[in-house]
Short mmCIF file of C-alpha atoms in Angstrom, two decimals:
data_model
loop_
_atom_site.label_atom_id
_atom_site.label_comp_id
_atom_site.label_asym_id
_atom_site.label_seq_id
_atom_site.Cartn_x
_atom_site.Cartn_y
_atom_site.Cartn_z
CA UNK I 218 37.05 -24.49 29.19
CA UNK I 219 34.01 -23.34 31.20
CA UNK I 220 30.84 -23.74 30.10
CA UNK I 221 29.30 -20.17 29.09
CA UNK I 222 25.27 -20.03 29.27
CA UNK I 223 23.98 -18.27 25.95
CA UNK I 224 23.29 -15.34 28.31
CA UNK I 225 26.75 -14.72 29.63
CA UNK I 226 27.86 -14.60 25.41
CA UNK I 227 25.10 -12.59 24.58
CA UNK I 228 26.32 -10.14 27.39
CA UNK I 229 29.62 -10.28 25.75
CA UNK I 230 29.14 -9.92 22.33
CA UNK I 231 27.21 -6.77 23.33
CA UNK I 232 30.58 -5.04 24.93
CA UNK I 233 32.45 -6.03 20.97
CA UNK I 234 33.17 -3.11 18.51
CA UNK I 235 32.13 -3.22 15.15
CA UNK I 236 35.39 -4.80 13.99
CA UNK I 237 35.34 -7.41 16.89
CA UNK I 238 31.86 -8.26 15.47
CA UNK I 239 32.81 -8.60 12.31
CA UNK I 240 35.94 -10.47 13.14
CA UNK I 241 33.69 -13.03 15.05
CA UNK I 242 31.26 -13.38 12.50
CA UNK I 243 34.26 -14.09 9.66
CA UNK I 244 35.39 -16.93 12.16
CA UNK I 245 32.25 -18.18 12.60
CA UNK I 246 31.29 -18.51 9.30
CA UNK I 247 35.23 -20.18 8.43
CA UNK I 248 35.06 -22.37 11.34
CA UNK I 249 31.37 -24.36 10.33
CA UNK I 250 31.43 -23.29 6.93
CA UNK I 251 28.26 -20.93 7.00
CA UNK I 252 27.11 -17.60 5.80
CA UNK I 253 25.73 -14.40 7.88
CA UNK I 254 23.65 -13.37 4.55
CA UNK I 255 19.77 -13.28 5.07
CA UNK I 256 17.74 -15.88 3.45
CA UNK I 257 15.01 -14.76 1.18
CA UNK I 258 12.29 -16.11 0.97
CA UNK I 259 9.89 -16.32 -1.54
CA UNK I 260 6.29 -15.71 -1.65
CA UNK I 261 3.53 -17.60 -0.26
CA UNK I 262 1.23 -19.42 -2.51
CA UNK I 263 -1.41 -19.66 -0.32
CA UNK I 264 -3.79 -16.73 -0.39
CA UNK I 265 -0.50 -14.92 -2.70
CA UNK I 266 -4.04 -13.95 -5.43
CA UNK I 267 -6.26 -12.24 -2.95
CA UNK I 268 -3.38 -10.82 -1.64
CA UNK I 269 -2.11 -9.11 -4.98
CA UNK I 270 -5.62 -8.49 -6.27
CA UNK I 271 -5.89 -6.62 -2.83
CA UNK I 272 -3.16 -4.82 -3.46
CA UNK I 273 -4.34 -3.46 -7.21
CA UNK I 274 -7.63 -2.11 -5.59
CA UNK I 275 -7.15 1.61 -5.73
CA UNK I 276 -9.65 4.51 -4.57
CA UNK I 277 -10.52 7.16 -7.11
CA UNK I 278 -11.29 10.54 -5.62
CA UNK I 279 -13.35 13.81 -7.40
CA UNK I 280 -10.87 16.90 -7.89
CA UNK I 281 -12.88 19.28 -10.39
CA UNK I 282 -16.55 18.50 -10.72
CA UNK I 283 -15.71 21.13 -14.65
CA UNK I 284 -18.57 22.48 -16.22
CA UNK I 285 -21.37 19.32 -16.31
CA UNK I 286 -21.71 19.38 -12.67
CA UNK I 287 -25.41 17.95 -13.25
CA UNK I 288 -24.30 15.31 -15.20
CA UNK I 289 -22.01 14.34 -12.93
CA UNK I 290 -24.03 14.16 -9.90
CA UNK I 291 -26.23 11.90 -12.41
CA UNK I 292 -23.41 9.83 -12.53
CA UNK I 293 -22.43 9.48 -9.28
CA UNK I 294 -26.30 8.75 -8.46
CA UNK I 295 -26.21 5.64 -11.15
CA UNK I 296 -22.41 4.45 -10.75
CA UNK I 297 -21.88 4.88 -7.06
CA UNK I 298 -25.34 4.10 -5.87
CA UNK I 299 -25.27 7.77 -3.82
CA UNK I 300 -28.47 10.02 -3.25
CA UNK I 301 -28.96 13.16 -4.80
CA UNK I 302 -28.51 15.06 -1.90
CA UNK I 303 -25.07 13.23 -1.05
CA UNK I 304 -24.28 13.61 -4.47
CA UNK I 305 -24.60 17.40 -4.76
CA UNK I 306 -23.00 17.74 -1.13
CA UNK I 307 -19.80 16.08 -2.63
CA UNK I 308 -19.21 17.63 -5.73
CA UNK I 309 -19.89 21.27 -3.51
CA UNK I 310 -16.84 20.08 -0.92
CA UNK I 311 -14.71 19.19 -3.99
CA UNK I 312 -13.93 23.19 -4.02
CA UNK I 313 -12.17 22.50 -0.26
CA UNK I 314 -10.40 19.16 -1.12
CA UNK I 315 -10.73 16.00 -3.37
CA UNK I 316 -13.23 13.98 -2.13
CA UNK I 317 -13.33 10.31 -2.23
CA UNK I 318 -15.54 8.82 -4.67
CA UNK I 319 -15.08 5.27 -4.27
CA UNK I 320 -12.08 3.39 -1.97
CA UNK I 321 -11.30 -0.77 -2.79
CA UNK I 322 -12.33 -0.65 -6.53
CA UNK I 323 -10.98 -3.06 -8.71
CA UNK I 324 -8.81 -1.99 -11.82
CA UNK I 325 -11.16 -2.47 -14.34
CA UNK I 326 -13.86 -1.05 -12.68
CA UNK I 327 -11.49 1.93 -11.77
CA UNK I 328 -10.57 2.60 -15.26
CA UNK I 329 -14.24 2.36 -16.39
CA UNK I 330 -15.05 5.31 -13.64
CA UNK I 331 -12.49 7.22 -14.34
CA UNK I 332 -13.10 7.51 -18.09
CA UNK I 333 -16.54 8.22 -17.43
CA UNK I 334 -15.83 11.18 -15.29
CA UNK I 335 -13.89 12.61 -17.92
CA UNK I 336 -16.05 12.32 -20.25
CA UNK I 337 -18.05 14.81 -18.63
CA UNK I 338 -14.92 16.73 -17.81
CA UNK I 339 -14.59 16.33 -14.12
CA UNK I 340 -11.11 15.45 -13.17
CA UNK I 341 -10.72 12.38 -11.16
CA UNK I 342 -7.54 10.93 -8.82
CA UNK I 343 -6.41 7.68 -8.44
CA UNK I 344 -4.40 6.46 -5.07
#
């Protein structure tokens, strides 16, 4: 038997048909008594909690400023740190689109804006 480079049977294997391949793969795995299924792995403990808690951060956007629009820029002024100006320039554009209030917030603090906005009846969005 000549001695094939892993090349020359990658070449080949690439002129099989489906049922070749499958064929080869059967006597493969009978032959050295393996299987072709995909290992899963599992995951990482390293960094796994920053990783999840990055994954919970959400952004919460502003669809309806309602019928406190004062009180709401107020809010966004005291919870969001903005300027008045910024503030009242927002709550305007919400008319367009949903503008984004806050992006990366954590769940809790999420759920703590989002009740607070509807307390004054705007109508928030979380993504």
């Amino acid at each position: 038997m000549e001695n094939l480079t892993n090349d020359q049977i990658i070449e080949h294997i690439k002129t099989m048909t489906a049922l070749q391949l499958k064929e080869l793969v059967s006597a493969i795995e009978e032959t050295f008594g393996v299987t072709a299924a995909v290992a899963v792995q599992g995951p990482v403990a390293t960094g796994a909690s920053e990783a999840s808690e990055a994954k919970q951060a959400s952004a919460i956007y502003l669809k309806e400023v309602g019928a406190a629009k004062v009180q709401v820029i107020k809010l966004m002024k005291e919870k969001l740190g903005m300027d008045l100006m910024s503030a009242k320039k927002m709550t305007d554009a919400v008319a367009e689109k949903p503008q984004l209030l806050k992006d990366n917030v954590s769940p809790d603090e999420l759920k703590e804006l989002e009740e607070e906005f509807k307390k004054l009846g705007a109508i928030v969005e979380i993504k």
